[in-house]
PDB file of C-alpha atoms in Angstrom:
ATOM      1  CA  GLU A   1     -34.763   4.441  33.803  1.00  0.00           C
ATOM      2  CA  LEU A   2     -34.528   0.992  32.264  1.00  0.00           C
ATOM      3  CA  GLN A   3     -35.469   2.415  28.876  1.00  0.00           C
ATOM      4  CA  GLN A   4     -32.689   4.997  29.219  1.00  0.00           C
ATOM      5  CA  LYS A   5     -30.154   2.251  29.966  1.00  0.00           C
ATOM      6  CA  VAL A   6     -31.315   0.292  26.919  1.00  0.00           C
ATOM      7  CA  GLU A   7     -30.903   3.379  24.736  1.00  0.00           C
ATOM      8  CA  GLU A   8     -27.440   4.063  26.170  1.00  0.00           C
ATOM      9  CA  THR A   9     -26.490   0.450  25.505  1.00  0.00           C
ATOM     10  CA  GLU A  10     -27.633   0.733  21.888  1.00  0.00           C
ATOM     11  CA  VAL A  11     -25.666   3.955  21.433  1.00  0.00           C
ATOM     12  CA  LEU A  12     -22.569   2.309  22.908  1.00  0.00           C
ATOM     13  CA  LYS A  13     -22.998  -0.697  20.603  1.00  0.00           C
ATOM     14  CA  MET A  14     -23.213   1.604  17.573  1.00  0.00           C
ATOM     15  CA  GLU A  15     -20.124   3.522  18.699  1.00  0.00           C
ATOM     16  CA  LEU A  16     -18.258   0.271  19.226  1.00  0.00           C
ATOM     17  CA  GLN A  17     -19.230  -0.904  15.740  1.00  0.00           C
ATOM     18  CA  MET A  18     -18.051   2.412  14.256  1.00  0.00           C
ATOM     19  CA  LEU A  19     -14.753   2.118  16.125  1.00  0.00           C
ATOM     20  CA  GLU A  20     -14.253  -1.430  14.884  1.00  0.00           C
ATOM     21  CA  THR A  21     -14.971  -0.329  11.315  1.00  0.00           C
ATOM     22  CA  GLU A  22     -12.463   2.501  11.658  1.00  0.00           C
ATOM     23  CA  ARG A  23      -9.882   0.137  13.149  1.00  0.00           C
ATOM     24  CA  VAL A  24     -10.213  -2.202  10.171  1.00  0.00           C
ATOM     25  CA  ARG A  25      -9.952   0.707   7.736  1.00  0.00           C
ATOM     26  CA  LEU A  26      -6.826   1.999   9.470  1.00  0.00           C
ATOM     27  CA  SER A  27      -5.343  -1.479   9.446  1.00  0.00           C
ATOM     28  CA  LEU A  28      -5.856  -1.686   5.685  1.00  0.00           C
ATOM     29  CA  VAL A  29      -4.312   1.755   5.197  1.00  0.00           C
ATOM     30  CA  GLU A  30      -1.357   0.777   7.374  1.00  0.00           C
ATOM     31  CA  GLU A  31      -0.838  -2.425   5.385  1.00  0.00           C
ATOM     32  CA  LYS A  32      -0.964  -0.558   2.070  1.00  0.00           C
ATOM     33  CA  LEU A  33       1.396   2.114   3.396  1.00  0.00           C
ATOM     34  CA  MET A  34       3.879  -0.560   4.461  1.00  0.00           C
ATOM     35  CA  ASP A  35       3.752  -2.037   0.941  1.00  0.00           C
ATOM     36  CA  VAL A  36       4.425   1.398  -0.553  1.00  0.00           C
ATOM     37  CA  LEU A  37       7.311   2.034   1.834  1.00  0.00           C
ATOM     38  CA  GLN A  38       8.881  -1.342   1.033  1.00  0.00           C
ATOM     39  CA  LEU A  39       8.681  -0.605  -2.685  1.00  0.00           C
ATOM     40  CA  LEU A  40      10.202   2.842  -2.135  1.00  0.00           C
ATOM     41  CA  GLN A  41      13.020   1.242  -0.148  1.00  0.00           C
ATOM     42  CA  GLN A  42      13.681  -1.255  -2.946  1.00  0.00           C
ATOM     43  CA  LEU A  43      13.732   1.541  -5.521  1.00  0.00           C
ATOM     44  CA  ARG A  44      16.070   3.606  -3.360  1.00  0.00           C
ATOM     45  CA  ASP A  45      18.409   0.616  -3.124  1.00  0.00           C
ATOM     46  CA  LEU A  46      18.334   0.456  -6.930  1.00  0.00           C
ATOM     47  CA  ASN A  47      19.247   4.167  -7.113  1.00  0.00           C
ATOM     48  CA  ILE A  48      16.093   5.290  -8.898  1.00  0.00           C
ATOM     49  CA  SER A  49      16.377   8.906  -9.980  1.00  0.00           C
ATOM     50  CA  LYS A  50      14.397  11.573  -8.191  1.00  0.00           C
ATOM     51  CA  ARG A  51      12.950  12.580 -11.548  1.00  0.00           C
ATOM     52  CA  ALA A  52      11.617   9.065 -12.221  1.00  0.00           C
ATOM     53  CA  LEU A  53      10.204   8.826  -8.719  1.00  0.00           C
ATOM     54  CA  GLY A  54       8.608  12.251  -9.124  1.00  0.00           C
ATOM     55  CA  LYS A  55       6.985  11.153 -12.377  1.00  0.00           C
ATOM     56  CA  ILE A  56       5.519   8.097 -10.657  1.00  0.00           C
ATOM     57  CA  LEU A  57       4.146  10.219  -7.833  1.00  0.00           C
ATOM     58  CA  LEU A  58       2.680  12.860 -10.170  1.00  0.00           C
ATOM     59  CA  SER A  59       1.143  10.175 -12.351  1.00  0.00           C
ATOM     60  CA  THR A  60      -0.460   8.651  -9.281  1.00  0.00           C
ATOM     61  CA  LEU A  61      -1.842  11.951  -8.054  1.00  0.00           C
ATOM     62  CA  GLU A  62      -3.196  12.849 -11.502  1.00  0.00           C
ATOM     63  CA  SER A  63      -4.973   9.531 -11.851  1.00  0.00           C
ATOM     64  CA  CYS A  64      -6.586   9.923  -8.420  1.00  0.00           C
ATOM     65  CA  HIS A  65      -7.758  13.514  -8.548  1.00  0.00           C
ATOM     66  CA  ASP A  66     -11.096  14.052  -6.849  1.00  0.00           C
ATOM     67  CA  PRO A  67     -12.673  17.385  -5.933  1.00  0.00           C
ATOM     68  CA  GLN A  68     -13.692  16.108  -2.480  1.00  0.00           C
ATOM     69  CA  PRO A  69     -10.782  14.358  -0.797  1.00  0.00           C
ATOM     70  CA  GLY A  70     -11.678  11.923   1.913  1.00  0.00           C
ATOM     71  CA  LYS A  71     -10.842   8.629   3.561  1.00  0.00           C
ATOM     72  CA  ALA A  72     -11.681   6.577   0.471  1.00  0.00           C
ATOM     73  CA  GLN A  73      -9.468   8.778  -1.692  1.00  0.00           C
ATOM     74  CA  LEU A  74      -6.537   8.286   0.684  1.00  0.00           C
ATOM     75  CA  PHE A  75      -6.713   4.517   0.254  1.00  0.00           C
ATOM     76  CA  GLU A  76      -7.186   4.916  -3.510  1.00  0.00           C
ATOM     77  CA  VAL A  77      -4.053   7.074  -3.750  1.00  0.00           C
ATOM     78  CA  LEU A  78      -2.013   4.609  -1.688  1.00  0.00           C
ATOM     79  CA  ASP A  79      -3.307   1.684  -3.732  1.00  0.00           C
ATOM     80  CA  THR A  80      -2.549   3.401  -7.034  1.00  0.00           C
ATOM     81  CA  LEU A  81       0.898   4.476  -5.822  1.00  0.00           C
ATOM     82  CA  GLN A  82       1.645   0.913  -4.766  1.00  0.00           C
ATOM     83  CA  GLN A  83       0.616  -0.359  -8.205  1.00  0.00           C
ATOM     84  CA  GLU A  84       2.679   2.317  -9.991  1.00  0.00           C
ATOM     85  CA  LEU A  85       5.752   1.560  -7.893  1.00  0.00           C
ATOM     86  CA  ALA A  86       5.342  -2.187  -8.353  1.00  0.00           C
ATOM     87  CA  ALA A  87       5.155  -1.667 -12.125  1.00  0.00           C
ATOM     88  CA  CYS A  88       8.449   0.239 -12.142  1.00  0.00           C
ATOM     89  CA  GLU A  89      10.878  -1.210 -14.691  1.00  0.00           C
ATOM     90  CA  LEU A  90      13.790  -1.198 -12.243  1.00  0.00           C
ATOM     91  CA  LEU A  91      11.970  -3.614  -9.950  1.00  0.00           C
ATOM     92  CA  HIS A  92      11.147  -5.899 -12.869  1.00  0.00           C
ATOM     93  CA  LYS A  93      14.782  -5.869 -13.998  1.00  0.00           C
ATOM     94  CA  GLN A  94      15.912  -6.729 -10.481  1.00  0.00           C
ATOM     95  CA  ALA A  95      13.396  -9.579 -10.260  1.00  0.00           C
ATOM     96  CA  MET A  96      14.508 -10.902 -13.653  1.00  0.00           C
ATOM     97  CA  GLU A  97      18.171 -10.771 -12.587  1.00  0.00           C
ATOM     98  CA  GLN A  98      17.399 -12.622  -9.376  1.00  0.00           C
ATOM     99  CA  THR A  99      15.511 -15.369 -11.192  1.00  0.00           C
ATOM    100  CA  GLN A 100      18.200 -15.688 -13.851  1.00  0.00           C
ATOM    101  CA  SER A 101      21.163 -15.726 -11.484  1.00  0.00           C
ATOM    102  CA  PRO A 102      20.367 -19.154  -9.956  1.00  0.00           C
ATOM    103  CA  GLN A 103      20.047 -20.562 -13.473  1.00  0.00           C
ATOM    104  CA  SER A 104      23.351 -19.060 -14.533  1.00  0.00           C
ATOM    105  CA  LEU A 105      24.943 -20.520 -11.416  1.00  0.00           C
ATOM    106  CA  SER A 106      23.493 -23.956 -12.030  1.00  0.00           C
ATOM    107  CA  ASN A 107      24.472 -24.052 -15.717  1.00  0.00           C
ATOM    108  CA  PRO A 108      28.239 -23.737 -15.152  1.00  0.00           C
ATOM    109  CA  LEU A 109      28.049 -26.498 -12.563  1.00  0.00           C
ATOM    110  CA  VAL A 110      26.315 -28.787 -15.019  1.00  0.00           C
ATOM    111  CA  ILE A 111      28.811 -27.970 -17.738  1.00  0.00           C
ATOM    112  CA  SER A 112      31.834 -28.438 -15.448  1.00  0.00           C
ATOM    113  CA  CYS A 113      30.642 -31.894 -14.381  1.00  0.00           C
TER     114      CYS A 113
END
């Protein structure tokens, strides 16, 4: 009976370890998904065309094709989509405008003084 309890304990420890591993994996997927959604929101605010967004999505899916989809492929697709969205020219233009606008505001003040 003691041996059976030891075996049950070992099985429970392994199950707990598997659950913890899955929790970490899901946390990483959730984090990556949030990044993707934030980038999509930024692009929507910049009025990106549906055609351009479709091209980004198709490019992502083509670069991540795998005959046996699985958990690792899901994260790979999200990661690649996040990289593709982050590389979008509209976001870079917006970032450039935001970094240039404080300079343009400070220059007239310097000149007016």
